[in-house]
PDB file of C-alpha atoms in Angstrom:
ATOM      1  CA  MET O  17      30.722  14.072 -19.001  1.00 81.00           C
ATOM      2  CA  ARG O  18      33.472  16.286 -17.668  1.00 82.00           C
ATOM      3  CA  ILE O  19      33.325  18.319 -14.492  1.00 81.00           C
ATOM      4  CA  ARG O  20      35.548  21.354 -14.210  1.00 82.00           C
ATOM      5  CA  ILE O  21      35.953  24.026 -11.548  1.00 84.00           C
ATOM      6  CA  GLU O  22      37.322  27.418 -12.509  1.00 84.00           C
ATOM      7  CA  MET O  23      38.287  29.961  -9.880  1.00 85.00           C
ATOM      8  CA  ASP O  24      37.870  33.668 -10.612  1.00 85.00           C
ATOM      9  CA  ASP O  25      38.698  36.247  -7.929  1.00 83.00           C
ATOM     10  CA  ASP O  26      36.792  38.917  -9.847  1.00 83.00           C
ATOM     11  CA  LEU O  27      33.405  37.221  -9.413  1.00 79.00           C
ATOM     12  CA  ILE O  28      30.994  38.994  -7.098  1.00 77.00           C
ATOM     13  CA  GLU O  29      28.884  35.871  -6.600  1.00 76.00           C
ATOM     14  CA  ASP O  30      29.640  32.179  -7.160  1.00 79.00           C
ATOM     15  CA  GLU O  31      28.026  30.750 -10.273  1.00 82.00           C
ATOM     16  CA  VAL O  32      27.428  27.228 -11.539  1.00 85.00           C
ATOM     17  CA  VAL O  33      27.044  26.819 -15.300  1.00 87.00           C
ATOM     18  CA  ILE O  34      26.030  23.580 -16.971  1.00 88.00           C
ATOM     19  CA  ARG O  35      27.042  23.338 -20.630  1.00 89.00           C
ATOM     20  CA  CYS O  36      25.434  20.575 -22.617  1.00 89.00           C
ATOM     21  CA  ARG O  37      24.697  19.549 -26.191  1.00 89.00           C
ATOM     22  CA  ARG O  38      21.046  18.960 -25.357  1.00 89.00           C
ATOM     23  CA  LEU O  39      18.768  19.143 -22.344  1.00 85.00           C
ATOM     24  CA  ASP O  40      18.061  15.548 -21.317  1.00 86.00           C
ATOM     25  CA  ASP O  41      16.962  13.751 -18.138  1.00 84.00           C
ATOM     26  CA  THR O  42      20.512  13.508 -16.805  1.00 87.00           C
ATOM     27  CA  ILE O  43      21.110  17.259 -17.109  1.00 86.00           C
ATOM     28  CA  LEU O  44      17.730  18.041 -15.535  1.00 82.00           C
ATOM     29  CA  MET O  45      18.480  15.651 -12.676  1.00 82.00           C
ATOM     30  CA  ILE O  46      21.849  17.380 -12.078  1.00 86.00           C
ATOM     31  CA  GLN O  47      20.136  20.773 -12.064  1.00 82.00           C
ATOM     32  CA  ARG O  48      17.420  19.630  -9.610  1.00 78.00           C
ATOM     33  CA  THR O  49      19.970  17.958  -7.349  1.00 81.00           C
ATOM     34  CA  LEU O  50      22.124  21.091  -7.220  1.00 81.00           C
ATOM     35  CA  GLN O  51      19.090  23.254  -6.476  1.00 76.00           C
ATOM     36  CA  MET O  52      17.902  20.926  -3.709  1.00 73.00           C
ATOM     37  CA  GLU O  53      21.366  20.759  -2.161  1.00 76.00           C
ATOM     38  CA  MET O  54      21.720  24.535  -2.206  1.00 72.00           C
ATOM     39  CA  GLU O  55      18.279  24.987  -0.632  1.00 67.00           C
ATOM     40  CA  LYS O  56      19.101  22.375   1.990  1.00 65.00           C
ATOM     41  CA  PHE O  57      22.477  24.005   2.697  1.00 63.00           C
ATOM     42  CA  HIS O  58      20.939  27.454   3.139  1.00 57.00           C
ATOM     43  CA  GLN O  59      18.113  26.131   5.313  1.00 56.00           C
ATOM     44  CA  ASP O  60      20.513  24.191   7.537  1.00 57.00           C
ATOM     45  CA  LYS O  61      22.813  27.193   7.737  1.00 50.00           C
ATOM     46  CA  GLN O  62      19.948  29.438   8.828  1.00 48.00           C
ATOM     47  CA  GLY O  63      18.541  26.873  11.264  1.00 48.00           C
ATOM     48  CA  ILE O  64      15.312  26.651   9.258  1.00 49.00           C
ATOM     49  CA  GLU O  65      13.588  23.282   9.205  1.00 59.00           C
ATOM     50  CA  SER O  66      14.247  21.429   5.952  1.00 83.00           C
ATOM     51  CA  VAL O  67      11.191  21.079   3.737  1.00 88.00           C
ATOM     52  CA  ILE O  68      10.381  19.112   0.625  1.00 91.00           C
ATOM     53  CA  PRO O  69       7.989  20.094  -2.166  1.00 92.00           C
ATOM     54  CA  LEU O  70       5.157  17.580  -2.614  1.00 96.00           C
ATOM     55  CA  LYS O  71       1.949  17.641  -4.635  1.00 96.00           C
ATOM     56  CA  LYS O  72      -1.609  16.588  -4.116  1.00 96.00           C
ATOM     57  CA  GLY O  73      -3.766  17.197  -7.145  1.00 93.00           C
ATOM     58  CA  GLU O  74      -2.975  20.662  -8.501  1.00 93.00           C
ATOM     59  CA  LYS O  75      -1.784  21.986  -5.158  1.00 95.00           C
ATOM     60  CA  GLU O  76       1.895  22.065  -4.134  1.00 95.00           C
ATOM     61  CA  TYR O  77       2.851  21.710  -0.464  1.00 95.00           C
ATOM     62  CA  PHE O  78       6.149  22.376   1.283  1.00 93.00           C
ATOM     63  CA  LEU O  79       6.232  19.906   4.145  1.00 94.00           C
ATOM     64  CA  PRO O  80       8.872  19.689   6.869  1.00 92.00           C
ATOM     65  CA  LEU O  81      10.941  16.535   6.443  1.00 92.00           C
ATOM     66  CA  ASP O  82      10.164  15.592  10.027  1.00 91.00           C
ATOM     67  CA  ASP O  83       6.489  15.204   9.037  1.00 95.00           C
ATOM     68  CA  ILE O  84       7.346  12.474   6.520  1.00 96.00           C
ATOM     69  CA  LEU O  85       7.057   8.844   7.671  1.00 97.00           C
ATOM     70  CA  PHE O  86       8.265   7.254   4.444  1.00 98.00           C
ATOM     71  CA  PHE O  87       8.514   7.471   0.670  1.00 98.00           C
ATOM     72  CA  GLU O  88       7.397   4.583  -1.500  1.00 97.00           C
ATOM     73  CA  THR O  89       7.057   3.704  -5.164  1.00 96.00           C
ATOM     74  CA  GLU O  90       3.767   2.473  -6.533  1.00 94.00           C
ATOM     75  CA  ASN O  91       3.089   2.165 -10.275  1.00 92.00           C
ATOM     76  CA  LYS O  92       6.169   4.304 -11.071  1.00 91.00           C
ATOM     77  CA  ILE O  93       4.895   7.166  -8.884  1.00 95.00           C
ATOM     78  CA  ILE O  94       6.764   8.160  -5.723  1.00 97.00           C
ATOM     79  CA  TYR O  95       4.579   8.980  -2.731  1.00 98.00           C
ATOM     80  CA  GLY O  96       5.498  10.730   0.499  1.00 97.00           C
ATOM     81  CA  HIS O  97       3.447   9.609   3.490  1.00 98.00           C
ATOM     82  CA  THR O  98       2.672  11.591   6.630  1.00 97.00           C
ATOM     83  CA  ASN O  99       0.664  10.283   9.607  1.00 96.00           C
ATOM     84  CA  THR O 100      -2.610  11.253   7.954  1.00 95.00           C
ATOM     85  CA  ASP O 101      -1.976  11.999   4.282  1.00 96.00           C
ATOM     86  CA  VAL O 102      -0.235  10.958   1.056  1.00 97.00           C
ATOM     87  CA  PHE O 103       1.480  13.260  -1.450  1.00 98.00           C
ATOM     88  CA  GLU O 104       3.282  12.791  -4.763  1.00 97.00           C
ATOM     89  CA  THR O 105       6.839  13.861  -5.460  1.00 95.00           C
ATOM     90  CA  GLU O 106       8.580  14.343  -8.783  1.00 91.00           C
ATOM     91  CA  TYR O 107      11.837  12.934  -7.424  1.00 92.00           C
ATOM     92  CA  LYS O 108      12.957   9.360  -7.920  1.00 93.00           C
ATOM     93  CA  LEU O 109      13.947   7.268  -4.910  1.00 93.00           C
ATOM     94  CA  TYR O 110      17.649   7.422  -5.797  1.00 90.00           C
ATOM     95  CA  GLN O 111      17.413  11.237  -5.916  1.00 90.00           C
ATOM     96  CA  LEU O 112      15.675  11.306  -2.551  1.00 92.00           C
ATOM     97  CA  GLU O 113      18.395   9.095  -1.091  1.00 87.00           C
ATOM     98  CA  GLN O 114      20.977  11.683  -2.104  1.00 82.00           C
ATOM     99  CA  TYR O 115      18.925  14.677  -0.930  1.00 82.00           C
ATOM    100  CA  LEU O 116      17.430  13.480   2.343  1.00 87.00           C
ATOM    101  CA  PRO O 117      19.244  13.621   5.700  1.00 85.00           C
ATOM    102  CA  ARG O 118      20.875  10.466   7.070  1.00 82.00           C
ATOM    103  CA  TYR O 119      17.893   9.599   9.246  1.00 88.00           C
ATOM    104  CA  PHE O 120      16.058   8.617   6.054  1.00 92.00           C
ATOM    105  CA  PHE O 121      17.072   5.109   5.121  1.00 93.00           C
ATOM    106  CA  ARG O 122      16.196   2.745   2.274  1.00 94.00           C
ATOM    107  CA  ILE O 123      14.530  -0.396   3.631  1.00 95.00           C
ATOM    108  CA  SER O 124      13.521  -2.065   0.378  1.00 94.00           C
ATOM    109  CA  LYS O 125      13.726  -1.629  -3.366  1.00 94.00           C
ATOM    110  CA  SER O 126      10.648   0.608  -3.230  1.00 96.00           C
ATOM    111  CA  THR O 127      10.748   2.323   0.194  1.00 97.00           C
ATOM    112  CA  ILE O 128      12.762   4.933   2.102  1.00 97.00           C
ATOM    113  CA  VAL O 129      11.778   5.370   5.744  1.00 97.00           C
ATOM    114  CA  ASN O 130      12.256   8.156   8.310  1.00 95.00           C
ATOM    115  CA  MET O 131      14.054   6.289  11.109  1.00 93.00           C
ATOM    116  CA  LYS O 132      12.967   8.947  13.630  1.00 92.00           C
ATOM    117  CA  LYS O 133       9.363   7.860  13.131  1.00 95.00           C
ATOM    118  CA  ILE O 134       9.775   4.086  13.549  1.00 95.00           C
ATOM    119  CA  TYR O 135       7.815   2.796  16.534  1.00 94.00           C
ATOM    120  CA  SER O 136       8.350  -0.957  16.169  1.00 93.00           C
ATOM    121  CA  ILE O 137       9.655  -3.690  13.881  1.00 94.00           C
ATOM    122  CA  THR O 138       8.132  -7.140  13.871  1.00 93.00           C
ATOM    123  CA  LYS O 139      10.695  -9.626  12.603  1.00 89.00           C
ATOM    124  CA  ASN O 140       9.626 -12.249  10.103  1.00 85.00           C
ATOM    125  CA  ILE O 141      12.286 -14.866   9.412  1.00 79.00           C
ATOM    126  CA  THR O 142      10.837 -16.114   6.132  1.00 77.00           C
ATOM    127  CA  SER O 143       9.878 -12.816   4.476  1.00 81.00           C
ATOM    128  CA  SER O 144       9.846  -9.041   4.941  1.00 89.00           C
ATOM    129  CA  SER O 145       9.544  -7.654   8.475  1.00 93.00           C
ATOM    130  CA  LEU O 146       6.819  -5.200   9.452  1.00 94.00           C
ATOM    131  CA  VAL O 147       7.710  -1.594  10.357  1.00 96.00           C
ATOM    132  CA  GLU O 148       5.109   0.390  12.309  1.00 95.00           C
ATOM    133  CA  PHE O 149       4.876   4.079  13.163  1.00 95.00           C
ATOM    134  CA  LYS O 150       3.479   5.783  16.237  1.00 89.00           C
ATOM    135  CA  ASP O 151      -0.007   7.373  16.093  1.00 90.00           C
ATOM    136  CA  THR O 152      -0.919   6.052  12.634  1.00 95.00           C
ATOM    137  CA  HIS O 153      -2.223   2.921  10.985  1.00 95.00           C
ATOM    138  CA  LYS O 154       0.426   3.117   8.245  1.00 96.00           C
ATOM    139  CA  LYS O 155       2.947   0.301   7.946  1.00 96.00           C
ATOM    140  CA  VAL O 156       5.737  -0.675   5.568  1.00 96.00           C
ATOM    141  CA  TYR O 157       7.902  -3.726   5.124  1.00 95.00           C
ATOM    142  CA  VAL O 158      11.663  -3.912   5.414  1.00 95.00           C
ATOM    143  CA  SER O 159      13.124  -6.537   3.103  1.00 93.00           C
ATOM    144  CA  ARG O 160      15.383  -9.257   4.496  1.00 89.00           C
ATOM    145  CA  ASN O 161      18.382  -7.689   2.727  1.00 88.00           C
ATOM    146  CA  TYR O 162      17.935  -4.380   4.590  1.00 91.00           C
ATOM    147  CA  TYR O 163      16.643  -5.632   7.950  1.00 91.00           C
ATOM    148  CA  LYS O 164      19.980  -6.114   9.702  1.00 89.00           C
ATOM    149  CA  VAL O 165      21.410  -2.827   8.437  1.00 89.00           C
ATOM    150  CA  LEU O 166      18.269  -0.960   9.513  1.00 92.00           C
ATOM    151  CA  LEU O 167      18.555  -2.358  13.047  1.00 90.00           C
ATOM    152  CA  GLU O 168      22.217  -1.329  13.174  1.00 87.00           C
ATOM    153  CA  GLN O 169      21.320   2.178  12.016  1.00 86.00           C
ATOM    154  CA  LEU O 170      18.539   2.456  14.604  1.00 88.00           C
ATOM    155  CA  ARG O 171      20.837   1.257  17.402  1.00 84.00           C
ATOM    156  CA  GLU O 172      23.550   3.671  16.281  1.00 80.00           C
ATOM    157  CA  ARG O 173      21.053   6.558  16.361  1.00 71.00           C
ATOM    158  CA  LYS O 174      19.930   5.492  19.847  1.00 66.00           C
ATOM    159  CA  GLU O 175      23.529   5.485  21.103  1.00 62.00           C
ATOM    160  CA  ILE O 176      24.176   8.932  19.623  1.00 55.00           C
ATOM    161  CA  ASN O 177      20.977  10.291  21.216  1.00 58.00           C
ATOM    162  CA  ASN O 178      21.928   8.817  24.611  1.00 57.00           C
ATOM    163  CA  ARG O 179      25.284  10.636  24.711  1.00 52.00           C
TER     164      ARG O 179
END
C-alpha cells in the first residue's frame, strides 16, 4: 500500500481519497480510523467532550469517554463497561488503542482500562492483579506483563495532576 499526499492550492476544502482495487477489511478500518480521528480532532478543538458510539440491542448510544470504565473482549465481541451498564462496540481493541486518549491503557491481552477510573489495585505475585473502580462492583485483572507499566502510568498521571 502506498500513501501519497498531493497539495493543491485551488482546493476549497481538504479532501482525503482512498483508491483501492477492492473494498476489504483493511480499507474499511482505515476509513473508520480516519473518521474517528477527524471527529475526535473537531470535538477536542471545540472543547466538546469526546464520545464513542456503542450499541445495546438495536439502539445506538453516544457515550462520553469519561463514562467508560474499561473495554474488554469476550467471545470475539468487544464490550464497553460503564459503572452500571455494558455496551457493544464494532471496533477492535487495537483500533480503540489508536483512537482513545492516553488515559486509556491496555492492561491485558483482552482489556483496555480508563486509568482515571481506577480506585485500587490488589497485587498478586503469582497471577493477575485485581483492578477495582469506585462506586461499582465491576473489576478487571491486569496481567503480570502490564502491571508494572500500569503503575508507572498511574504515578506519572498523579505527578502531572499535582503540578
